[in-house]
Coordinates of C-alpha atoms (C1' of nucleotides) in Angstrom, one line a residue:
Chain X
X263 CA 26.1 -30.7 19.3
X264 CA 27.6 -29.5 16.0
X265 CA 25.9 -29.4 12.6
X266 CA 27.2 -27.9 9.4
X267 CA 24.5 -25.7 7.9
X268 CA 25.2 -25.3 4.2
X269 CA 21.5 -24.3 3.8
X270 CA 21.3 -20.7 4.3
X271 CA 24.3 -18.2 4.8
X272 CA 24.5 -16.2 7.4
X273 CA 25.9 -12.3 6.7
X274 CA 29.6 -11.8 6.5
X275 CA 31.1 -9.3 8.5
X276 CA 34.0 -8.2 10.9
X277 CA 33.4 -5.5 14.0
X278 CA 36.2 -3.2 14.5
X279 CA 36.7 0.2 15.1
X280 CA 39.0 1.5 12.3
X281 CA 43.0 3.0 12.9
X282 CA 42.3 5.7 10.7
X283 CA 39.2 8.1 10.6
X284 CA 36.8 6.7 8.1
X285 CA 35.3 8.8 5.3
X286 CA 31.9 6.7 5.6
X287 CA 30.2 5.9 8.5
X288 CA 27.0 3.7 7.2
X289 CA 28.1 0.2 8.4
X290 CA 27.6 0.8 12.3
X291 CA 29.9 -0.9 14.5
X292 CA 31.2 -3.2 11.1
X293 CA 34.0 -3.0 8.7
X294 CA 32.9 -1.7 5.5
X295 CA 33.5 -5.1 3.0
X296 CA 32.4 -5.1 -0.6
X297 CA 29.6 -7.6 -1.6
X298 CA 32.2 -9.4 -4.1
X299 CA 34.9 -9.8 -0.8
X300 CA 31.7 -11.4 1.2
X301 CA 31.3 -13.4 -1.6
X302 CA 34.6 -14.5 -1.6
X303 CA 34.8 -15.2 1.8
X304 CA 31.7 -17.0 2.1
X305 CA 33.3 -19.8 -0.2
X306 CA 36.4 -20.2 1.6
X307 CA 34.7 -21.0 5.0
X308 CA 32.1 -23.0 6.4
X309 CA 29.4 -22.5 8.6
X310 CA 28.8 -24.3 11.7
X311 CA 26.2 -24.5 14.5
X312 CA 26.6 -25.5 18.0
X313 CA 23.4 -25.8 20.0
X314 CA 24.9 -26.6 23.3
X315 CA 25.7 -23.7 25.3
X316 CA 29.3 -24.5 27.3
X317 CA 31.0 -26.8 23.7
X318 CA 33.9 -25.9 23.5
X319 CA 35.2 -24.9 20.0
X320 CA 38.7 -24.6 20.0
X321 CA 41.2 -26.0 22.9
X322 CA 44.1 -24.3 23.8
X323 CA 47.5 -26.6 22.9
X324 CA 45.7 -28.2 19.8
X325 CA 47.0 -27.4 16.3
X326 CA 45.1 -24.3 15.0
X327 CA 43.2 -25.8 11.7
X328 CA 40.4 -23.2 11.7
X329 CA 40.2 -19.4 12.2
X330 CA 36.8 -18.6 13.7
X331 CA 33.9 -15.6 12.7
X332 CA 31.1 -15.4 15.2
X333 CA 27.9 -14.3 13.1
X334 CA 25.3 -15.2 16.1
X335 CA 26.2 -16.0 20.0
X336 CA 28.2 -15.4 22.5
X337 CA 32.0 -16.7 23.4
X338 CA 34.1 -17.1 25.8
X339 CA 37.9 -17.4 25.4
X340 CA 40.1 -18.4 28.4
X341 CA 43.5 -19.7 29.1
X342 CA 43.8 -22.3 32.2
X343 CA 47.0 -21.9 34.0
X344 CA 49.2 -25.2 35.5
X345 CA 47.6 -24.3 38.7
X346 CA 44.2 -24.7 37.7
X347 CA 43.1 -20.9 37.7
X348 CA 40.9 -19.8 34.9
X349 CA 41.6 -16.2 33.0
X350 CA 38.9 -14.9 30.3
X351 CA 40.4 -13.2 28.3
X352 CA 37.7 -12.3 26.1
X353 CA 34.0 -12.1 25.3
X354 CA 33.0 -12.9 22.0
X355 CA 30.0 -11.0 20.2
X356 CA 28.7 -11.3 16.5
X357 CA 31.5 -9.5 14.2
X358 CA 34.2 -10.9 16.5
X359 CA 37.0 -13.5 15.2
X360 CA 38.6 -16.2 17.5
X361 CA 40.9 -19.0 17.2
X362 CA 44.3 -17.2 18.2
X363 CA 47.2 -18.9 17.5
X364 CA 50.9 -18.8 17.8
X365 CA 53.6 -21.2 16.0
X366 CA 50.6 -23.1 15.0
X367 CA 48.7 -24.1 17.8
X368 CA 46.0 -22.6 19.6
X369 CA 46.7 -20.2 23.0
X370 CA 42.9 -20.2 24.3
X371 CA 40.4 -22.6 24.5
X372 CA 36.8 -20.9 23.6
X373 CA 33.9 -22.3 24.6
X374 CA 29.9 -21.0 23.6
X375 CA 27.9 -19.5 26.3
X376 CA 25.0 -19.3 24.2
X377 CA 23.7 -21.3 21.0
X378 CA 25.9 -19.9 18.3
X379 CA 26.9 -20.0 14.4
X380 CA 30.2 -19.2 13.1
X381 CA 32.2 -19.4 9.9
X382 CA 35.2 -21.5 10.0
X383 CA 38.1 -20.4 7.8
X384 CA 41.0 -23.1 7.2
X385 CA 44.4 -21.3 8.5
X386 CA 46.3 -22.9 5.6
X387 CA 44.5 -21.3 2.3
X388 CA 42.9 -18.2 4.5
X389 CA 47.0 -17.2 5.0
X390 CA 47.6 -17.4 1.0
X391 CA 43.7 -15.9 0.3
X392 CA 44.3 -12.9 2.2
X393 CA 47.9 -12.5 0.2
X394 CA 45.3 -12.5 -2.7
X395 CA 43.5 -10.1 -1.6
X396 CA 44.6 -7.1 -0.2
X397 CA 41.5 -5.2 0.7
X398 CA 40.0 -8.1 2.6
X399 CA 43.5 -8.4 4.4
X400 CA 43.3 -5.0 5.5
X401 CA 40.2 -5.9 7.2
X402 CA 41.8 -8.8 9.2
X403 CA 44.4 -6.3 9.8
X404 CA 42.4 -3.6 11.3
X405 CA 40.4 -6.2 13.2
X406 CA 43.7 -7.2 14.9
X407 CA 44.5 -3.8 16.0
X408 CA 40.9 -3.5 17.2
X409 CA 40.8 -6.2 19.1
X410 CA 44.4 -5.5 20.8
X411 CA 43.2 -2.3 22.0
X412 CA 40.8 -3.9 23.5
X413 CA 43.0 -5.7 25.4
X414 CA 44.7 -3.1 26.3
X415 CA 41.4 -1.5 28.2
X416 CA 41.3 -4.3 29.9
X417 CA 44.8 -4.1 30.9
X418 CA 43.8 -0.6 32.3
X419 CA 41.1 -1.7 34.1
X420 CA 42.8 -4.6 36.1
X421 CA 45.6 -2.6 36.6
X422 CA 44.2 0.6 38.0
X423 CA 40.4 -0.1 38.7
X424 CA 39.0 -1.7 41.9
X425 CA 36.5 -4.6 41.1
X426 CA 33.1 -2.7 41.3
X427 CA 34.9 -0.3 38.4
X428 CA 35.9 -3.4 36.7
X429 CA 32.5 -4.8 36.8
X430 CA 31.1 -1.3 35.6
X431 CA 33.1 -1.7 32.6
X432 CA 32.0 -5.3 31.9
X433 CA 28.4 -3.9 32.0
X434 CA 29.0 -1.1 29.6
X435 CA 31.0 -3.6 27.2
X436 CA 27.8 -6.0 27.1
X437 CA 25.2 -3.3 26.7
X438 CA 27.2 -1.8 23.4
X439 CA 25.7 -5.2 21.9
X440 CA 22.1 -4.7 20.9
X441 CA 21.2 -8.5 20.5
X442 CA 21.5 -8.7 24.8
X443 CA 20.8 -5.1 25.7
X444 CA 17.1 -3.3 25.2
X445 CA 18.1 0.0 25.0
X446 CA 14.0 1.4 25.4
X447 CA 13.4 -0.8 28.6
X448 CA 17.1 0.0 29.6
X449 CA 17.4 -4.0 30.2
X450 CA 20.5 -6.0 29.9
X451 CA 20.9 -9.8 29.5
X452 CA 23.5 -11.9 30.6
X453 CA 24.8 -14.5 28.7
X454 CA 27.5 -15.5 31.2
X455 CA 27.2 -16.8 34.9
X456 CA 28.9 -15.1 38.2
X457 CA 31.9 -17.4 37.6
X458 CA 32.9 -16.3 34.2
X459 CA 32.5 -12.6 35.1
X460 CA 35.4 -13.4 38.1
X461 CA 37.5 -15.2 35.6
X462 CA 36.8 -12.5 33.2
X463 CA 37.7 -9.2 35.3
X464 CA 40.1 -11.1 37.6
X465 CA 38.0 -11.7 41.2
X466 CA 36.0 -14.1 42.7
X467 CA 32.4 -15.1 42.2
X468 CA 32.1 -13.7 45.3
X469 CA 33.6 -10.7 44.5
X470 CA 31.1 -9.8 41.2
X471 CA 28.2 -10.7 43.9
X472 CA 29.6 -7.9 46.3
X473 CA 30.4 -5.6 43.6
X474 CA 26.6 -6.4 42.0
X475 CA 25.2 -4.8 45.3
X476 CA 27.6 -2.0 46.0
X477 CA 26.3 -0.8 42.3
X478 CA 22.8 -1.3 43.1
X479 CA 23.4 0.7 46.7
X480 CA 24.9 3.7 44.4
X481 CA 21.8 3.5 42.5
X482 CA 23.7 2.7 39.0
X483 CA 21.6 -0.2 38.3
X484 CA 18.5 -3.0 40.0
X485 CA 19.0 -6.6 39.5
X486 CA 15.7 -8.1 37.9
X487 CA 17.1 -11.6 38.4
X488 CA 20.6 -12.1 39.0
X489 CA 20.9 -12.4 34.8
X490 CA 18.9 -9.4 33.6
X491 CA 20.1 -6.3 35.0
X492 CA 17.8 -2.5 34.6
X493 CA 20.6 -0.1 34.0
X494 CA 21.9 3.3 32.8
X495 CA 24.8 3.6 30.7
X496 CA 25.1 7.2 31.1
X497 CA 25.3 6.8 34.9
X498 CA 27.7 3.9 34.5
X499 CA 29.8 5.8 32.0
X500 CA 30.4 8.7 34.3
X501 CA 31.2 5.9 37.5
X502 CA 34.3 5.1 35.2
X503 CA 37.3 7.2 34.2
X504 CA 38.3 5.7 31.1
X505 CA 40.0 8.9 29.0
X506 CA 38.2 7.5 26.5
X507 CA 34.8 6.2 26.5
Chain A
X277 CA 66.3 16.4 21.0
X278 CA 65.1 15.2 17.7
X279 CA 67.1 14.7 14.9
X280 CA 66.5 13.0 11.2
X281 CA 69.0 10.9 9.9
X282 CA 69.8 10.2 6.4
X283 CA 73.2 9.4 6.2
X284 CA 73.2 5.5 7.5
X285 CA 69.9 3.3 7.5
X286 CA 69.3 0.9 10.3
X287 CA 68.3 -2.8 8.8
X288 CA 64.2 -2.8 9.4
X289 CA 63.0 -6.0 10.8
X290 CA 60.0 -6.8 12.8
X291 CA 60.0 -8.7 16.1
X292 CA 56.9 -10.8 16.4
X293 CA 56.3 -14.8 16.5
X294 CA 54.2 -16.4 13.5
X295 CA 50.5 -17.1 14.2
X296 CA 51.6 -20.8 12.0
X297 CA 54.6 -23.3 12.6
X298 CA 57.3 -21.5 10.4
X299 CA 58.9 -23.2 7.5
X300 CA 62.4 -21.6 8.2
X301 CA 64.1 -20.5 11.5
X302 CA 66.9 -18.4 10.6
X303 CA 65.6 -14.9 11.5
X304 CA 65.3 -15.7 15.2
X305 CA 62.5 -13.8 16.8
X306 CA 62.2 -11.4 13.3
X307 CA 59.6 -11.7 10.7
X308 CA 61.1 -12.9 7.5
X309 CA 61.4 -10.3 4.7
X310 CA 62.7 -9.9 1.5
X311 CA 65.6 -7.6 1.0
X312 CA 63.5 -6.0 -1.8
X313 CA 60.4 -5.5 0.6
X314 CA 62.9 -3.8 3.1
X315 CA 64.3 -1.4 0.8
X316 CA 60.3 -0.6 -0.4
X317 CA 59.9 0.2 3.3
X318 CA 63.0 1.6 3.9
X319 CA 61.9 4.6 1.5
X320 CA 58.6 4.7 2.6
X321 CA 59.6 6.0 6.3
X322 CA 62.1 8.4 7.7
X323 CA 64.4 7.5 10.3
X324 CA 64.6 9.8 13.5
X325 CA 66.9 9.9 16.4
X326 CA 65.9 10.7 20.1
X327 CA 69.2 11.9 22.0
X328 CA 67.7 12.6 25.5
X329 CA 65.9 9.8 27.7
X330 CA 62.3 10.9 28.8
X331 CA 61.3 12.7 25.3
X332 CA 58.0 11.6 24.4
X333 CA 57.6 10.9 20.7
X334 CA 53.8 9.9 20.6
X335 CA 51.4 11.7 22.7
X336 CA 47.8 10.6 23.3
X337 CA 44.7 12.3 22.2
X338 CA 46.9 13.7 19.1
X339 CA 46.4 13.0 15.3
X340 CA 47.8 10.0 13.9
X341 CA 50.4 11.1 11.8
X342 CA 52.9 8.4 11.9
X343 CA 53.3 4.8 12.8
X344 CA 56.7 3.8 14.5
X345 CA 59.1 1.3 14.0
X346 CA 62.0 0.9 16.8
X347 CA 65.5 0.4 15.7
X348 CA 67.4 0.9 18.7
X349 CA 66.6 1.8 22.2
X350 CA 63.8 1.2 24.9
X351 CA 60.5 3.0 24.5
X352 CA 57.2 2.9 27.0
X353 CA 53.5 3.3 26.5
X354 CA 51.1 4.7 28.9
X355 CA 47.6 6.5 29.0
X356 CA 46.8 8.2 31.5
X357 CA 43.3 8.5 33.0
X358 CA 41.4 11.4 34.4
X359 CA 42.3 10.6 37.7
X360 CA 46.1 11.1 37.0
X361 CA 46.7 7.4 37.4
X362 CA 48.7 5.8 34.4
X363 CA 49.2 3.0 33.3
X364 CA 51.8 1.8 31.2
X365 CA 50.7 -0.8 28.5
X366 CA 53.6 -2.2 27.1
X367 CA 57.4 -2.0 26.8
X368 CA 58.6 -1.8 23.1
X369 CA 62.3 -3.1 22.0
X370 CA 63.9 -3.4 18.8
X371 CA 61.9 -4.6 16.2
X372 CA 58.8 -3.4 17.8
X373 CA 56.4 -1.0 16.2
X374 CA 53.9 1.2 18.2
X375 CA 51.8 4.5 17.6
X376 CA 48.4 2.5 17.9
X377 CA 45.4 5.1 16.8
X378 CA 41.7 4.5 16.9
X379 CA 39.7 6.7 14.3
X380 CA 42.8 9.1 13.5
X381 CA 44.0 9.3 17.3
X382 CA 46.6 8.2 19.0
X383 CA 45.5 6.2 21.9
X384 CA 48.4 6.0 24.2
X385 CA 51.3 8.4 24.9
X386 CA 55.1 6.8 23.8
X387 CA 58.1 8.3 25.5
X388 CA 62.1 6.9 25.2
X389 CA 63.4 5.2 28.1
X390 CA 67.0 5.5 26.3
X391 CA 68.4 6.9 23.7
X392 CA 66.3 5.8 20.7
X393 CA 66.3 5.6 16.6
X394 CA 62.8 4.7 15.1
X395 CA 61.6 4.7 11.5
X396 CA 58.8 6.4 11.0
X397 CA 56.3 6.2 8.5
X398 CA 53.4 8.5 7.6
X399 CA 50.3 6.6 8.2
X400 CA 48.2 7.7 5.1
X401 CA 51.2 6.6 2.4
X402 CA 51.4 3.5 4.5
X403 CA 48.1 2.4 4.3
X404 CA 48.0 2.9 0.3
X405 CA 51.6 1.0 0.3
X406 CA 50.1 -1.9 2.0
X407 CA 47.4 -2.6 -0.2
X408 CA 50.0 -2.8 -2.8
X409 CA 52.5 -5.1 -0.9
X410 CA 50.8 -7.9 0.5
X411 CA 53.3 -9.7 1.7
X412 CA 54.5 -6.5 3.9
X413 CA 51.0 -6.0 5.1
X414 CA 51.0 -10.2 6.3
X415 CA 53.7 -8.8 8.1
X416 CA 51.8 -6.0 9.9
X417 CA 49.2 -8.2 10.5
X418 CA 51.5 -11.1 12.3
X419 CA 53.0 -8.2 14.3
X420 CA 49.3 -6.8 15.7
X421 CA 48.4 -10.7 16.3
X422 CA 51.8 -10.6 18.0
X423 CA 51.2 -7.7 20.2
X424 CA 47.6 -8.7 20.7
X425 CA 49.1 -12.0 22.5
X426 CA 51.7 -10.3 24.2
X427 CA 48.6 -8.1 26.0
X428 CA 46.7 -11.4 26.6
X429 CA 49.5 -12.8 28.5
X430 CA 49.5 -9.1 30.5
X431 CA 46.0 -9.9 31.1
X432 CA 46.7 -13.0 32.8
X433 CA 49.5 -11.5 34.9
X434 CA 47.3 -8.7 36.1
X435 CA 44.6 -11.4 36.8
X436 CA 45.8 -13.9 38.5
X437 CA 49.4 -12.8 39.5
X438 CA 50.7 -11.8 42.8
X439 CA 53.1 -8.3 42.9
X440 CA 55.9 -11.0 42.8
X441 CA 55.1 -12.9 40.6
X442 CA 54.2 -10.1 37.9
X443 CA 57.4 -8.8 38.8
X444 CA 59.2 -12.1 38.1
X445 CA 57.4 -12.3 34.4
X446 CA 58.7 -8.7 34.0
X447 CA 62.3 -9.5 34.4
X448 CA 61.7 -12.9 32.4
X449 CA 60.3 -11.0 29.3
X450 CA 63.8 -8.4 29.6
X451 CA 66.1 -10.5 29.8
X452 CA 64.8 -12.0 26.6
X453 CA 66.2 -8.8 24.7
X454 CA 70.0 -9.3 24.0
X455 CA 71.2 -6.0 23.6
X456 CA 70.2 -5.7 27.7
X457 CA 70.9 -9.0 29.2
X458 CA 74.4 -10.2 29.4
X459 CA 73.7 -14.0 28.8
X460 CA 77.0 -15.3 30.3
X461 CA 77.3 -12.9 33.1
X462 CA 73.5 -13.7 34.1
X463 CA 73.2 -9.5 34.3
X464 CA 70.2 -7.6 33.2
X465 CA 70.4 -4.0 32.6
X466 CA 67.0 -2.4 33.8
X467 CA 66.0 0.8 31.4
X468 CA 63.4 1.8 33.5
X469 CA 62.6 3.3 36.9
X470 CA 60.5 1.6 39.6
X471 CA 57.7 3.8 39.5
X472 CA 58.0 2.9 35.4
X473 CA 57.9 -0.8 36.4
X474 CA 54.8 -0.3 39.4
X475 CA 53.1 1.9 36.7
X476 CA 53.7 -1.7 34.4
X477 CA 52.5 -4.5 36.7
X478 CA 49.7 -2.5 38.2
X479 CA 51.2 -1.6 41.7
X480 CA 53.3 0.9 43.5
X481 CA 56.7 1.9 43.4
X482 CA 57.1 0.6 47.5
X483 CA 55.4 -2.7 45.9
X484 CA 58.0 -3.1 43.7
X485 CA 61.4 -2.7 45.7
X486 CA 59.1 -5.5 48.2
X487 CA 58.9 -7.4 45.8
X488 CA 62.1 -7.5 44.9
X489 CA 63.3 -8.3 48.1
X490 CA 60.9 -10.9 48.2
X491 CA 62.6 -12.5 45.2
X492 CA 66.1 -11.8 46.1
X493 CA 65.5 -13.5 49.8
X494 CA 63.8 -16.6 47.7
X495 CA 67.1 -16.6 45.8
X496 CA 66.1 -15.9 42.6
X497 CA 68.0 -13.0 42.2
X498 CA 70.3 -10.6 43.2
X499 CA 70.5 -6.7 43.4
X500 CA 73.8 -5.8 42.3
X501 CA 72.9 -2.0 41.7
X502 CA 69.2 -1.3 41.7
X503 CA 69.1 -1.1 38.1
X504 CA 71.2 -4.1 37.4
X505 CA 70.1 -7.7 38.8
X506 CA 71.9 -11.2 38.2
X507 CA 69.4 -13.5 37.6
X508 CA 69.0 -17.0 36.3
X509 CA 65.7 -17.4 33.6
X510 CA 65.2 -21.1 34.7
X511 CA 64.8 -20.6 38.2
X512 CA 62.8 -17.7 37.6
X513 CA 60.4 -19.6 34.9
X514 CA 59.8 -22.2 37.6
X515 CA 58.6 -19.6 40.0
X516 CA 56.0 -18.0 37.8
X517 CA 53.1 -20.4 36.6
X518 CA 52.5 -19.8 32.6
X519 CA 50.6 -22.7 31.2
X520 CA 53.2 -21.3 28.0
X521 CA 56.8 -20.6 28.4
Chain Y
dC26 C1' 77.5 21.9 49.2
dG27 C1' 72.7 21.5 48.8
dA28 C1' 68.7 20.0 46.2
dC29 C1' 66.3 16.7 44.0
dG30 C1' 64.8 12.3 42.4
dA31 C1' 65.3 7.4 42.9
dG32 C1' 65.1 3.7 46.0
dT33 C1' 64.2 1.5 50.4
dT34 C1' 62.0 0.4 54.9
dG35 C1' 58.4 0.6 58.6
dA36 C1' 53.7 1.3 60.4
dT37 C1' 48.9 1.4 59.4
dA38 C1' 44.5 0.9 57.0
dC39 C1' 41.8 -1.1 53.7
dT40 C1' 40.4 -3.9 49.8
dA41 C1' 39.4 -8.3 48.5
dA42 C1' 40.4 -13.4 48.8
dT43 C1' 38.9 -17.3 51.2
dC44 C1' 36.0 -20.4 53.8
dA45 C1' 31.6 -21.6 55.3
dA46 C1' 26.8 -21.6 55.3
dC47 C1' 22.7 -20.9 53.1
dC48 C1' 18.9 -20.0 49.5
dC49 C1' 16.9 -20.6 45.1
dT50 C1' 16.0 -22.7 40.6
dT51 C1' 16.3 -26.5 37.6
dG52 C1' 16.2 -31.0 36.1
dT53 C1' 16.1 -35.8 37.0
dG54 C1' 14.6 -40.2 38.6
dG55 C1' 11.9 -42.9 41.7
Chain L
dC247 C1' 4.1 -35.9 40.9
dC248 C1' 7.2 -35.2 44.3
dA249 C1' 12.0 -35.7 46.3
dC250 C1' 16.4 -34.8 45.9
dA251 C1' 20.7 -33.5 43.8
dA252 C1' 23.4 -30.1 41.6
dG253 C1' 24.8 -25.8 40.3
dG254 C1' 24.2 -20.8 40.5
dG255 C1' 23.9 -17.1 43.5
dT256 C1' 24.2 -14.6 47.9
dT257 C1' 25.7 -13.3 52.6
dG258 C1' 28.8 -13.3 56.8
dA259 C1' 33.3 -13.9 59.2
dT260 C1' 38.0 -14.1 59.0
dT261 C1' 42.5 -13.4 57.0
dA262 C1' 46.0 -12.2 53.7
dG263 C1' 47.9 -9.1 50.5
dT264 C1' 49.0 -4.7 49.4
dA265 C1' 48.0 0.4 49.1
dT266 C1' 49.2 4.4 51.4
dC267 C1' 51.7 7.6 54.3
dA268 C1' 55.9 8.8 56.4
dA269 C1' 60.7 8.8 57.2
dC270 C1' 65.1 8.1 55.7
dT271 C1' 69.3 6.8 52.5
dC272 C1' 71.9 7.2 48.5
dG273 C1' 73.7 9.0 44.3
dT274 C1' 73.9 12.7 40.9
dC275 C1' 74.0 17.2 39.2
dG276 C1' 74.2 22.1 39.2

DNA sequence: CGACGAGTTGATACTAATCAACCCTTGTGG
DNA sequence: CCACAAGGGTTGATTAGTATCAACTCGTCG
């Protein structure tokens, strides 16, 4: 179920899109990090494996011990409500941090929907390392930022888009991670089931089903099976009116 | 319109809740900071007065030139999509910053609900100035973790709430802000239009005033003008359904 | 006084939630 | 090896919530 891997090491890095324009442009989708930072981070955390798809990692309500990096996998972080109803609140990809927390304990829960490996940071010393050092802070910092404008897209899109837009979005989100999406055969794989989509763009199962097949009538993408999908992003893009994007 | 004012200086503090369990308590819902830190960022910024309700002080698409810190006053962020829809994606209150850029750009618009005094602080010095004050930057850092939860609970409203009962976590999360909700009296002082608040919870301005009525029939409130409501938290808290608050 | 914007209410149309039934794949145990 | 159970996925019928359009009131400001 969970195995600490002190074997080999996994690269360090953090996926954001920076506040300011950058001057360089040569680490992709990644936060530029010098090799001495990695270094340094590398020896503060730990990495783990979890083979099981569907353990979950953190639990929301516990005390928050660990901040999490996701180096390989795919996660899923939800809140459960007193009434029972499930809200994702956000996929995971490699590059991503998880393990929110407020006053000390945990908001989410985050479960793996694949086999994954993450660092584990302790919240205790990674709060008095990053005071340490600055440039590595920054990065945490602009990773923040990053990751609440991504919320607010999503805000956007349940609060002006119908579900088939939602679902458009969801697509295009996915196939901006090259692990799951084959850009030459135009293929995307799913990591996630019907169920975590509704929980994720706020419908039902039913609803992603229905909003699958109005996408296939408009010709914006063929279901191989119902978890590999033959799509354009072009096409997809221009079926959204994001004024970004 | 716009005005700078050097003559008094507003005391800068930061409105977020710690990601850990705090050691001290006597800032209320402010970050702790030194009084030499504040000065530092007291002569890093500017302060700027906004006389006339409705001016818009950030505008998306435009170069980031500044990030904001709110002293005094109500301010809203929207973006607004090609379709002309908009959505606003947050209410900020004293303490609050905003002026959120991706790559050099502002993404969202910010315009004063009220009369408003920010400090404002030119992004490029800023960033420099936080790599030399660490324990300012943690600060920055717990604000965007902060806002980032704030939007996750959004998320979850827009989700899984009816109109009413976004409404009701609306009204909850103003009446939290002193300078507009007269504890003792049980009044709340709205800042902000319907079409403000439908553009906020994802509905229409008819879909608020029904919702309203909705609430007031439930007894949960009462209209006393439109724009000022006697209310009672607890009852309200029990009608919406956060696995938090 | 008249114009305008905010707020409210009613009637109608439509999106999507819900319930039910069913198919398909996978994995398990007899 | 096959039967059956379980969960994911899909489709249809019904209903509930709310978007939309229209009309009207109220208060404010020039």
């Amino acid at each position: 179920m969970k195995q600490t891997v002190p074997k080999h090491r996994d690269e360090i890095r953090i996926r954001a899109v920076p506040n300011r324009a950058p001057d360089r442009r040569e680490d992709g989708p990644f936060l530029p990090l010098s090799a001495t930072d990695k270094v340094k981070l590398g020896h503060l955390g730990e990495i783990i494996e979890f083979k099981t798809p569907g353990t979950e990692i953190v639990s929301q309500g516990e005390k928050s011990t660990f901040l999490y990096l996701l180096t390989d996998g795919v996660i899923e972080a939800d809140r459960t409500l007193h009434s029972g109803q499930r809200q994702i609140l956000a996929f995971y990809w490699p590059g991503d941090t998880f393990g929110l927390a407020e006053n000390g304990v945990y908001v989410n829960s985050a479960s793996a929907l694949t086999q994954c490996t993450v660092y584990r940071f302790p919240t205790q010393q990674l709060a008095t390392f990053l005071l340490e050092h600055p440039t590595i802070q920054e990065g945490f910092l602009v990773k923040a930022v990053h990751d609440l404008r991504n919320a607010q897209r999503q805000i956007i899109m349940m609060g002006r888009f119908d579900v088939t837009e939602r679902l458009a979005v969801f697509l295009l989100d996915c196939s901006g991670h090259e692990r799951y999406f084959d850009a030459s055969r135009r293929v995307l794989t799913l990591a996630m089931t019907r169920y975590d989509i509704a929980d994720y763009i706020g419908t039902s199962a039913e609803g992603v089903t229905r909003a699958f097949s109005r996408l296939e009538t408009k010709g914006l993408l063929r279901r191989l099976t119902p978890r590999t999908l033959e799509l354009t992003t072009a096409e997809l893009k221009a079926f959204v009116d994001f004024s970004d994007s």
